[in-house]
Coordinates of C-alpha atoms and ligand atoms in Angstrom, one line a residue:
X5 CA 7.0 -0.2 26.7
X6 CA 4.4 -1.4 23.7
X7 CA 6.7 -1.6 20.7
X8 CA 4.3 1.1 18.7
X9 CA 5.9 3.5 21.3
X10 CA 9.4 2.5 20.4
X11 CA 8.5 2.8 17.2
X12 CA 7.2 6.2 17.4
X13 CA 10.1 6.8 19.2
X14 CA 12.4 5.5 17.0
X15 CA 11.0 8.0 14.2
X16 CA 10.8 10.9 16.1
X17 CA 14.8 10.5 17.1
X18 CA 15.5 9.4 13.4
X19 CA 13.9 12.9 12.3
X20 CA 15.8 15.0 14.8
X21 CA 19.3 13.1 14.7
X22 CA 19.0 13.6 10.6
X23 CA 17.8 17.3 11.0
X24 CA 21.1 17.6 13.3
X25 CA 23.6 15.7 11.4
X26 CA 23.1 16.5 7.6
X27 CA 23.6 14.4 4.6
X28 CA 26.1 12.2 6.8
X29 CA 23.3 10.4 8.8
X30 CA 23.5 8.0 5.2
X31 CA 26.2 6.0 7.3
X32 CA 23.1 4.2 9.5
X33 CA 20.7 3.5 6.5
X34 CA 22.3 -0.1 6.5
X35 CA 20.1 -0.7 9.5
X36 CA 17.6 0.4 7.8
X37 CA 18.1 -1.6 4.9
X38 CA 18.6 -4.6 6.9
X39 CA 15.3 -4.3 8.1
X40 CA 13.7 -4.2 5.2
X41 CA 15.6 -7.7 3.8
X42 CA 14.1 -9.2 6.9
X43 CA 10.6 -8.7 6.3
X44 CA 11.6 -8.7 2.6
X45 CA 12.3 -12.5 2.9
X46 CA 9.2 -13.3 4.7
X47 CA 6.9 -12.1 1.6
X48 CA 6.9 -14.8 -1.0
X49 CA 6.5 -17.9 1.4
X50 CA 4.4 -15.8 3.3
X51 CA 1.6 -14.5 0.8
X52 CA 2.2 -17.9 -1.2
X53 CA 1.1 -20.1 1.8
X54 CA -1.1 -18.0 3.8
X55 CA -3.6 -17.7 0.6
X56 CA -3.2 -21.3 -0.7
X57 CA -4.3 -21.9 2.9
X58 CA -7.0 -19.1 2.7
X59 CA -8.6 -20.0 -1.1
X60 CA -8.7 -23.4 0.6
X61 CA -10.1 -23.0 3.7
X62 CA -13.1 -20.8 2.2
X63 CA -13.6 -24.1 0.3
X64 CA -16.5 -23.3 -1.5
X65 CA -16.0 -21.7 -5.0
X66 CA -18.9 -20.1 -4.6
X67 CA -18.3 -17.9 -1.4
X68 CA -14.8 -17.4 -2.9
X69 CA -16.2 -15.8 -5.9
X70 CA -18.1 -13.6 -3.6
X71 CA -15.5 -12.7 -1.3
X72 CA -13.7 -11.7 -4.7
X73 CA -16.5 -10.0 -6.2
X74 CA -16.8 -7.4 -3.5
X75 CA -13.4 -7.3 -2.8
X76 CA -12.8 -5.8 -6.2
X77 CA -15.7 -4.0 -5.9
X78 CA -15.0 -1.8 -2.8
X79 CA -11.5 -1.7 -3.6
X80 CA -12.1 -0.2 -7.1
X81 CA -14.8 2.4 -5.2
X82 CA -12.9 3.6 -2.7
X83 CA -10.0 4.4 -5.3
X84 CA -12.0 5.9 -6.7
X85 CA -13.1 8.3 -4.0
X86 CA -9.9 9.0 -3.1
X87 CA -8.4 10.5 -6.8
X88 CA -12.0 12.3 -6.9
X89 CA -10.9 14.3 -3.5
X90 CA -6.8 14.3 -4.5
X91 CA -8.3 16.0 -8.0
X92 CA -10.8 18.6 -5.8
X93 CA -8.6 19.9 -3.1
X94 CA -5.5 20.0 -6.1
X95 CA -7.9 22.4 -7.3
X96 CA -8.6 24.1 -3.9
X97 CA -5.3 24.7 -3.3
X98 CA -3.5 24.9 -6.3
X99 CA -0.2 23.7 -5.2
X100 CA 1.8 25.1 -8.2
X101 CA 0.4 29.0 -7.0
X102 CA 1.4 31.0 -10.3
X103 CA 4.8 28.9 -10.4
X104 CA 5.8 28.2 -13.9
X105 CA 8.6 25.4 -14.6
X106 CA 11.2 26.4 -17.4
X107 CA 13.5 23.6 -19.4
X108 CA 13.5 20.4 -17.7
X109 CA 15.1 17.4 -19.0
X110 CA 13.1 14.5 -20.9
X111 CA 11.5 11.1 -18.8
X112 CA 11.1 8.0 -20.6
X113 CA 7.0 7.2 -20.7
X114 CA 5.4 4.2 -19.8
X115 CA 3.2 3.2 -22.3
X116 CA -0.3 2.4 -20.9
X117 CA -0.7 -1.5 -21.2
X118 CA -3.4 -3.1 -23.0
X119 CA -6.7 -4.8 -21.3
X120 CA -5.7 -8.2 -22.7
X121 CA -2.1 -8.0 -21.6
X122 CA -2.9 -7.0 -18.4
X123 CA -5.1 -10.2 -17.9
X124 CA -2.4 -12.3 -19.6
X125 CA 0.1 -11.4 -16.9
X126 CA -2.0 -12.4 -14.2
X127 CA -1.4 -15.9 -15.3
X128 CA 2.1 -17.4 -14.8
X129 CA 3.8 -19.4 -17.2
X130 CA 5.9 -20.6 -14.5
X131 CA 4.8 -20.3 -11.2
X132 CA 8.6 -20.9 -9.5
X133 CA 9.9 -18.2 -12.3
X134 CA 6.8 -15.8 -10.5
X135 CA 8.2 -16.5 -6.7
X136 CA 11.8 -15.7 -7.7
X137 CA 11.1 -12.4 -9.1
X138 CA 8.4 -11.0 -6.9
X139 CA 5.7 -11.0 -9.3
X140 CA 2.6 -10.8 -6.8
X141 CA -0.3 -10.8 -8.8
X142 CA 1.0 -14.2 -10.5
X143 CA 2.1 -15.6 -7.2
X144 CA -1.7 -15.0 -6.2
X145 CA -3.6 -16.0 -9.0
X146 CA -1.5 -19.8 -8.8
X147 CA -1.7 -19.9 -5.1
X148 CA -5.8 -19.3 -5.6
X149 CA -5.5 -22.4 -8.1
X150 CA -3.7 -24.6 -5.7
X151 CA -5.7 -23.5 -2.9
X152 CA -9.4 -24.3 -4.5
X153 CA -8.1 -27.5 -5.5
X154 CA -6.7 -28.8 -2.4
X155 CA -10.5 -28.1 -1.2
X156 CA -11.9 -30.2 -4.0
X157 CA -9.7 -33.1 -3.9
X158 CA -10.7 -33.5 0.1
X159 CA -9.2 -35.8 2.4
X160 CA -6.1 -36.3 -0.4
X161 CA -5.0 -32.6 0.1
X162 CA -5.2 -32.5 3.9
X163 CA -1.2 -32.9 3.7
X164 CA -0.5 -30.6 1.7
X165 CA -2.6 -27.9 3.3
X166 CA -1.2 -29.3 6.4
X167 CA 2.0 -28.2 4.8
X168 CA 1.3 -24.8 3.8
X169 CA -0.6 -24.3 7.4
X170 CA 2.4 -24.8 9.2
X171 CA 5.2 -22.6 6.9
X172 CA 2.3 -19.8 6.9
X173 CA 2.6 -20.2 10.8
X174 CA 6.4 -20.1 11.1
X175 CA 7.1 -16.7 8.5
X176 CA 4.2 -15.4 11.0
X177 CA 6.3 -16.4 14.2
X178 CA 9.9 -14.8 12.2
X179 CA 7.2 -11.7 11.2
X180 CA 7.1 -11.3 15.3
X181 CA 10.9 -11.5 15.8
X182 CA 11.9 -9.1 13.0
X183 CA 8.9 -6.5 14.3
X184 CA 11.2 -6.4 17.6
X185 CA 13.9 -4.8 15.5
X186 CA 11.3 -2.1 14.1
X187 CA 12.3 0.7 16.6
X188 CA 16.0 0.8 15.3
X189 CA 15.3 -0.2 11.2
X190 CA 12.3 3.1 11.5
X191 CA 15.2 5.4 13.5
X192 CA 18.1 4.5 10.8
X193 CA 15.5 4.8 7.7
X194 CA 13.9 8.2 9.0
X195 CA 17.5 9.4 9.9
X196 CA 18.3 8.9 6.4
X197 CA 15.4 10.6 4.4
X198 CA 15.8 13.9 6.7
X199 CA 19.3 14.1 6.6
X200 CA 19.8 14.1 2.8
X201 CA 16.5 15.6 1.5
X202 CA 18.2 18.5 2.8
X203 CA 16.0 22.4 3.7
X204 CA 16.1 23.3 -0.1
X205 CA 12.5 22.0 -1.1
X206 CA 10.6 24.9 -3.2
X207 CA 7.6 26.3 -1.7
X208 CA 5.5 25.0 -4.7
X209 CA 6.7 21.3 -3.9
X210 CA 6.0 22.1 0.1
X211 CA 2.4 22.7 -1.4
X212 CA 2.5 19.5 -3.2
X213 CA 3.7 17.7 -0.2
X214 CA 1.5 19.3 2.1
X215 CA -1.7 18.6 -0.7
X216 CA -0.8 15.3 -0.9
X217 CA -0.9 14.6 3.1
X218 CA -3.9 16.6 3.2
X219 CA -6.1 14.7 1.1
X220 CA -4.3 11.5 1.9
X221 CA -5.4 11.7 5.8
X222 CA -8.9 13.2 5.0
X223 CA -9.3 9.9 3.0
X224 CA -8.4 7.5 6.0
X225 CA -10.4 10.1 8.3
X226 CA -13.7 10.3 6.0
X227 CA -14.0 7.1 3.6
X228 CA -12.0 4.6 6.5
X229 CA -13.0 5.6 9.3
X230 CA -16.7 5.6 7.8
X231 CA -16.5 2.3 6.4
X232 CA -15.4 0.4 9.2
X233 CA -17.9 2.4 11.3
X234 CA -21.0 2.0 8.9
X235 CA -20.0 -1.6 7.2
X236 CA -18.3 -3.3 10.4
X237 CA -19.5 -1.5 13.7
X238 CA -16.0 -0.7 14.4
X239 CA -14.7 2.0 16.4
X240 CA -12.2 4.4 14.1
X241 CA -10.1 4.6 16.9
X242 CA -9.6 1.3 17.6
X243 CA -8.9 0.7 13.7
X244 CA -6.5 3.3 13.6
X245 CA -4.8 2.5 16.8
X246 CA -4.9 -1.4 16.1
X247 CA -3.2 -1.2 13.0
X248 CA -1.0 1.6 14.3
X249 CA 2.3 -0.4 13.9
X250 CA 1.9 -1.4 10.1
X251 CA 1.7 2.6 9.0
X252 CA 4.6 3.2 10.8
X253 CA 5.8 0.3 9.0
X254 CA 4.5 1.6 5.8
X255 CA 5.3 4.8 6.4
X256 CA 9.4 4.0 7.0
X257 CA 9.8 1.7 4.5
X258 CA 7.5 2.8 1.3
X259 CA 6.6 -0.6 0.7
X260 CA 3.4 -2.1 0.8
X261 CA 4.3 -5.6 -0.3
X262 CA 7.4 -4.7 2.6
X263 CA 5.0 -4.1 5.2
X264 CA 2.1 -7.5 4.5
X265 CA 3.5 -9.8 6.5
X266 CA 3.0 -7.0 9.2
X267 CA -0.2 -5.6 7.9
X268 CA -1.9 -9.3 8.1
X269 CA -0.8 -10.0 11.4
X270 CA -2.5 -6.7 13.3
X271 CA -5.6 -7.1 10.9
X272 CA -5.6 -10.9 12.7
X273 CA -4.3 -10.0 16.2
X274 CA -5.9 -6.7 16.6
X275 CA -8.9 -5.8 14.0
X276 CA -10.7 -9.7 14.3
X277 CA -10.4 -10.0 10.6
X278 CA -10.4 -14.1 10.4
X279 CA -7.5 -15.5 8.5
X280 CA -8.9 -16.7 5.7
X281 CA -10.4 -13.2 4.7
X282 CA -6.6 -11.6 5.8
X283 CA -5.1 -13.9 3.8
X284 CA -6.9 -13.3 0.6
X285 CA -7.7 -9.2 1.1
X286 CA -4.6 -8.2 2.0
X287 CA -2.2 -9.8 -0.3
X288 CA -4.5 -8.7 -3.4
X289 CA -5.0 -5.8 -1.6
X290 CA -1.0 -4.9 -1.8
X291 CA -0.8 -5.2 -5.0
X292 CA -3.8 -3.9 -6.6
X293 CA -6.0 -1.4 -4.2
X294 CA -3.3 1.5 -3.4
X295 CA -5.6 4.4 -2.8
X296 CA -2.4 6.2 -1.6
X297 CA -0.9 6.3 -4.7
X298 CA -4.1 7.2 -6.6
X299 CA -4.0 10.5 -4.4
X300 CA -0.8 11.2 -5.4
X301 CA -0.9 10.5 -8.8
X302 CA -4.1 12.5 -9.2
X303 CA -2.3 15.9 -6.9
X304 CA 0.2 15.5 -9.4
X305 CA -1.4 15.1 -12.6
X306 CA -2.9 19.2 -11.5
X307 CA 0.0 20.5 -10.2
X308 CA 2.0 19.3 -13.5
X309 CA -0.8 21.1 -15.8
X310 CA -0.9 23.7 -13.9
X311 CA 3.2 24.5 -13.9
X312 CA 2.9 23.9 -17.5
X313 CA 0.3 26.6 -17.7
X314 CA -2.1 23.8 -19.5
X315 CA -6.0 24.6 -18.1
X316 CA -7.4 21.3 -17.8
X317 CA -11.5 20.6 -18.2
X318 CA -14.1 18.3 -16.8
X319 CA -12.8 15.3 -19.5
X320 CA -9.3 15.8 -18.7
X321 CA -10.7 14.8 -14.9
X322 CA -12.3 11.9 -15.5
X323 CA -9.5 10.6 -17.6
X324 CA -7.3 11.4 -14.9
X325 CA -9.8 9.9 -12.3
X326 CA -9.7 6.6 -14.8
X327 CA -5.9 6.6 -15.9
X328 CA -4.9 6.6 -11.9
X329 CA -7.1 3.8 -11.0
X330 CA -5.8 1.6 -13.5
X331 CA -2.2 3.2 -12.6
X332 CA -2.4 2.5 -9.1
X333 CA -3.7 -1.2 -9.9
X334 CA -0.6 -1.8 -12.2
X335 CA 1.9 0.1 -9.5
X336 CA 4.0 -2.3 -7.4
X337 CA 3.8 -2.4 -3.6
X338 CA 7.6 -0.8 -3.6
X339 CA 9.1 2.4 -2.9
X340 CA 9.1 5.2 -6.5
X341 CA 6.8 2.7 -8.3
X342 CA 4.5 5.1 -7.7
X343 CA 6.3 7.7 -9.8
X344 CA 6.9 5.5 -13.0
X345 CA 3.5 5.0 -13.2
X346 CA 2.7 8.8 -12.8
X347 CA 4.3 8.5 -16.4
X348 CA 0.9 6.7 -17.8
X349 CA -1.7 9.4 -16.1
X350 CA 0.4 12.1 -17.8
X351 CA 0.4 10.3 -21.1
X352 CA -3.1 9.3 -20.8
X353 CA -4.2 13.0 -20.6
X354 CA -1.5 14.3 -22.6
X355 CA 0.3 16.0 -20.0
X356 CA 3.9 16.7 -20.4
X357 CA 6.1 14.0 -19.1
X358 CA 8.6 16.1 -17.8
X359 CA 6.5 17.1 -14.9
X360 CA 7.6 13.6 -13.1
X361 CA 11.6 15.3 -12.7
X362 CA 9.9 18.0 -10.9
X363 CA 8.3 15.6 -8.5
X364 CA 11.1 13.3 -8.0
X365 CA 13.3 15.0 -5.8
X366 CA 10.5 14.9 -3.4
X367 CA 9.4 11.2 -4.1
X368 CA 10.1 9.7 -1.1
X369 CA 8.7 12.3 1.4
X370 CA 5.3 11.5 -1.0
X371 CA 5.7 8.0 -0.7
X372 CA 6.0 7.7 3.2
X373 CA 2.6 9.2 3.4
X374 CA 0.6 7.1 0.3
X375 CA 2.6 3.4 1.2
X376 CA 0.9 4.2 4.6
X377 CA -2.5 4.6 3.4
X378 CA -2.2 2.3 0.7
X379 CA -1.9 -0.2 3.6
X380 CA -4.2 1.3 5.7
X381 CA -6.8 0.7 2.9
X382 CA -6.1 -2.7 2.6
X383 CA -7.0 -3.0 6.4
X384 CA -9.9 -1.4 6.6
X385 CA -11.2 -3.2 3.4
X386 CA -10.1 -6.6 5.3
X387 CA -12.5 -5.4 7.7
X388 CA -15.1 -4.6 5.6
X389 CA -15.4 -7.1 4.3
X390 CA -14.9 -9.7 7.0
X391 CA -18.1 -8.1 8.1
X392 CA -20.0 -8.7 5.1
X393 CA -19.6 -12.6 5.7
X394 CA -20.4 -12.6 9.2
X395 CA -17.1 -13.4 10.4
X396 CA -15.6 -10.2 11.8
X397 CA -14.1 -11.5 15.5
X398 CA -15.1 -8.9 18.2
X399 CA -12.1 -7.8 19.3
X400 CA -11.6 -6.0 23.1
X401 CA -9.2 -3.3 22.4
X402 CA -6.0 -3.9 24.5
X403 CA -6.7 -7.8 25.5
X404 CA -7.0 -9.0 22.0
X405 CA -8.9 -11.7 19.7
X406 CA -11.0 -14.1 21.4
X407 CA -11.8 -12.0 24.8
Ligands
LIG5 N1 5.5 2.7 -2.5 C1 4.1 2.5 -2.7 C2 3.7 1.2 -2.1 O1 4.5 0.3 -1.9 C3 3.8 2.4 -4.2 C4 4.0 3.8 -4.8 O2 5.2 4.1 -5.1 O3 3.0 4.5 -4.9 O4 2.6 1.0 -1.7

C-alpha cells in the first residue's frame, strides 16, 4: 500500500475514533507529538545544509540574485491574490450572518514591527544562538553567506561543501524513515483535534470555518493549479497528487517549518524541482510566503468587523490586503502563530482585538487547512520557478525523476 493511502487512512480513522471516543482520545496525542519531534529534529541541520549546499551550487551571484528576485516576486503576488479572494468571498458570504458578539475578554496586541527592525532581524548576531532557537529567517540569511562563499573561494571550499552535501543527504535518508511512521503520528493527531473540539462550535464560526476552506481550496484550484499549468507545463493533477503526502503532513501537524523536510523531498522526488532551487524556495518559502494564513487572516479581519457591527470601506481593504501580507511574512511556520499575528491586521485597521478570543477556540481546525496550503504554495512556487531557469526535471508520474 503507497504510504499516502495509509496516511489517508490514518486520518480518516483518527477522525472517526475521536468522533466516537470524546475528549478522552487526548491519551494517544503522545504519538502524535512524537511525530512531530522526529521531523522537528531534522529542520535546523536540514534547512542549514541543504541551502548552504543550494546558494553554493547556483554559484553565480548573479543567477542567485535572480532566482531571489522572482522568488520574492511571485511569492509576494500570489499573497497577494489570495487575501484579495479571502476579503471578496468574506464579503459574499458574510460569515458572521447578523451575529453580534457581546463582552469578551481583552487580547494582548502585537505591535506592528518596524521596516528597519524587520531587516535587522534577518541578520544574526550569532549564527549558533539562531540554530538553537529556531530562528529561520536568520538561519537562511547566514547559510546564503556561507554558501556564496564556499562558491567563491573554489577548490578551498570543496570540503566543506563536501561536508554539508553529505549531512543534507543523511536528515533526507532519517526524513524517509520518520515518513514511515506518518500513518500512526496523522491517526493519533486527528484523533485528538476531533475528540476535544467537541459538537459545540457556533454556526457563525462553522461559516468562518467553512469560508476559510472555501477560499483556501479555490486558491490552490485557481492561482496553483494555473501557475504550474501556465509557468511550468505541469499537469494540476500530478502537482496535487505528487505533493499529496506533505498536505497531509501539513494538514496534521500545522506546521510548515514541521512539514519542509517533507515538502522538499516530494518537490525533488516527485515535482522535478532540482535541488538547488528546493533547497533555496522552500525553506524561504516556509517562513515567509504563507498564503494560507493570509486567507485566514483576511476571513477574519471581516468576520471580526462585522460581529462588531463596524462597516468597513474600500481603504479599510487595502490596509487589510497590506497588513496580512506583511503579517503572514512575519508569522512563523508553527501551529496558532497564525493567530498572534491576526493581532497586527486588527490593529493595523483598528479593529477590535477581542475578535481573536472569538476565533481561537476554532484555531486549530483553521490551521489544518492554511499550514496545508501555506505548503502547497511553497511547492508550486518551487515549481515555478524551477521552470523559469530551465531546470524543471520532467517527471513521469508514478516512476519518478529521471524516467
Ligand atoms: N501554522 C501555520 C504554519 O505553520 C502558521 C499559522 O499559524 O498560520 O504554516
Amino acid at each position: 500500500m503507497k504510504l499516502w493511502v495509509k496516511i489517508l487512512i490514518g486520518f480518516a480513522l483518527g477522525a472517526v475514533v475521536g468522533l466516537i471516543v470524546g475528549p478522552s482520545i487526548a491519551v494517544v496525542k503522545p504519538l502524535g507529538d512524537l511525530f512531530i519531534r522526529l521531523i522537528k529534529m531534522l529542520i535546523v541541520p536540514m534547512v542549514f545544509c541543504s541551502l548552504v549546499v543550494g546558494a553554493s551550487s547556483i554559484g553565480d551571484l548573479r543567477k542567485l540574485g535572480r532566482v531571489g528576485g522572482k522568488t520574492i516576486i511571485y511569492f509576494l503576488a500570489t499573497t497577494a491574490i489570495a487575501i484579495t479572494l479571502a476579503i471578496i468571498f468574506a464579503i459574499i458570504f458574510n460569515p458572521a450572518g447578523g451575529y453580534v458578539l457581546k463582552e469578551v475578554g481583552t487580547y494582548e496586541a502585537k505591535a506592528m514591527p518596524k521596516v528597519a527592525d524587520v531587516i535587522l532581524n534577518m541578520v544574526p548576531t550569532n549564527p549558533i544562538s539562531a540554530m538553537a532557537t529556531d530562528n529561520m529567517l536568520q538561519i537562511i540569511v547566514f547559510a546564503l553567506f556561507v554558501g556564496i562563499s564556499i562558491s567563491l573561494i573554489g577548490e578551498k571550499g570543496k570540503p566543506a561543501l563536501d561536508f554539508f552535501d553529505s549531512v543534507a543527504e543523511i536528515m533526507y535518508r532519517i526524513v524517509g524513515m520518520v515518513m514511515n511512521f506518518a500513518p500512526i503520528g496523522v491517526f493519533a493527531l486527528i484523533a485528538w483535534v476531533v475528540g476535544t473540539a467537541g459538537a459545540e462550535v457556533l454556526l457563525p464560526l462553522a461559516r468562518v470555518i467553512f469560508v476559510v476552506y472555501f477560499v483556501n481550496i479555490l486558491h490552490a484550484v485557481v492561482v496553483y493549479s494555473g501557475a504550474v499549468r501556465i509557468f511550468a507545463g505541469m499537469s494540476p493533477v500530478q502537482f496535487f497528487k505528487g505533493f499529496f503526502e506533505a498536505t497531509m503532513v501539513a494538514f496534521s501537524t500545522c506546521s510548515s517549518s514541521a512539514t519542509l523536510p517533507i515538502s522538499m523531498r516530494l518537490a525533488q522526488e516527485n515535482l522535478g524541482v532540482p535541488k538547488e532551487i528546493a533547497s533555496f524556495v522552500q525553506p524561504l518559502g516556509a517562513t515567509i510566503n504563507m498564503d494560507g494564513t493570509a486567507i485566514y487572516q483576511g476571513v477574519c479581519a471581516v468576520f471580526i468587523a462585522n460581529v462588531f457591527g463596524i462597516t468597513l470601506g474600500f481603504p479599510q481593504y487595502i490596509m487589510i490586503i497590506v497588513a496580512a501580507t506583511l503579517a503572514s511574512i512575519g508569522t512563523a511556520g508553527v501551529p496558532g502563530a497564525g493567530m498572534i499575528m491576526l493581532s497586527l491586521v486588527l490593529e493595523t485597521v483598528g479593529l477590535p482585538l477581542e475578535g481573536i478570543l472569538l476565533v481561537a477556540g476554532i484555531d486549530r481546525i483553521l490551521d489544518m487547512i492554511r499550514t496545508s496550503m501555506n505548503v502547497t504554495g511553497d511547492a508550486a512556487g518551487a515549481v515555478v520557478i524551477a521552470a523559469s531557469e530551465g531546470e524543471l526535471i520532467r517527471v513521469t508520474p508514478g516512476v519518478g525523476v529521471g524516467s
